[in-house]
């Protein structure tokens, strides 16, 4: 589903954020991307979001080369991915419902269908009773769950998350991770960038360790239960 | 790039007629989105009433000023046209012309193209008239013979802008007729008036262009501020797959609405002014025994002004959006 082939990203000024990164994620696979800050986790996600373009190498999504995607094709590509952001990226001028509905409105869904899907997504993250509130009135954990609902409301095949448990306590973090697992169990390919090594070590999932722009370790770590 | 099969992902299960419903649903969704964008743009404008009112008023003044000048010019042209059509050509008959020749001349004049009526004033009639009107009656008695020639008063058909040139060709053909001594017509002032209104038109055009650019800049600046204020939203929308057109749309609506509201207020200003001035014009016209009435904006004028305002607003917004929206990309 996701394949990096010798991919490098060099920023103007010479900083090489990623060098010769290669890995593959199967459909329905879940993986964590970890490593010290500045190792290139965010850059890797930005390449997947087409917020950045690689300097060299190829990035294949479902067998198709992202390098060949023109600027005008980017919106349609992004509609097929769900993203959970570290800082939630919720809009504070509208309700929880309208925040979650945004990807559907952008894709032109009719109102009735939008309402049905938004409520299903909010139900999935346990926030159905908060749909008319402003995100500002919610706690950090609830805001992150609204972000997750928005990321999955259009049923993407790929779900990306950048530090989704950033400022949450261990209990809330575990809840959020359990949610990602649920999406994986229904066939969504999930890639989560996080520095929360203690948490992911308990999850028996594939972990890719990124250091100085290179993958130095890739595999499932068992134990620590 | 389709990661998934689009129909599966984006269509609710509808059975055999799924495709048909899908298109209809899409179209309905698209229209609903436009309605929602329009009302949210309107809502955002009304949410800042003072700011919106100030912008709209500036636009209204910028639209009303050249419109008022154009209307004034139209009215001046109308006065010119009214007077033009009342102008007469005086044809002096040669003194030695025989009565038969004079009769022939009358027929020839009537046959000329662009002549409405021909009135014959004989030398005697002219003298009587002169005696009565001038007050030199007694002095004229000392003259041996009537010094006045017989005259034809020719009423030309003068219409619109081509009036002057029509009249000029008419005069040339009258001058070419036999037994015609001289042709007199006071065309010069008509030409002068036309020259002045022509200058007026150019001045109005120049001012319109300048103020039109002003409207573009006002709308552009307002939209630029709106874009800056919604930068966060634009980034999120782009991240979840909003197209450029989707991001652009609310700003284009805002610009169009600003221009339209400006035009509506400008129309009210102009209508009010013309009612106010119209009363004075009526009094003045009655003093001149004239039926002249001030021509106002009219319904078609209001509609045209609204269209111009809306389109100018749209263009102004488009320029601002083109300049600023592309720079805002998620980082």
PDB file of C-alpha atoms in Angstrom, chain B residues 113 145 165 195 198:
ATOM      1  CA  UNK B 113     -34.962  64.132 -47.727  1.00  0.00           C
ATOM      2  CA  UNK B 145     -39.424  99.300 -51.687  1.00  0.00           C
ATOM      3  CA  UNK B 165     -24.239  65.977 -40.305  1.00  0.00           C
ATOM      4  CA  UNK B 195     -18.007  68.890 -28.798  1.00  0.00           C
ATOM      5  CA  UNK B 198     -17.877  64.558 -26.254  1.00  0.00           C
TER       6      UNK B 198
END
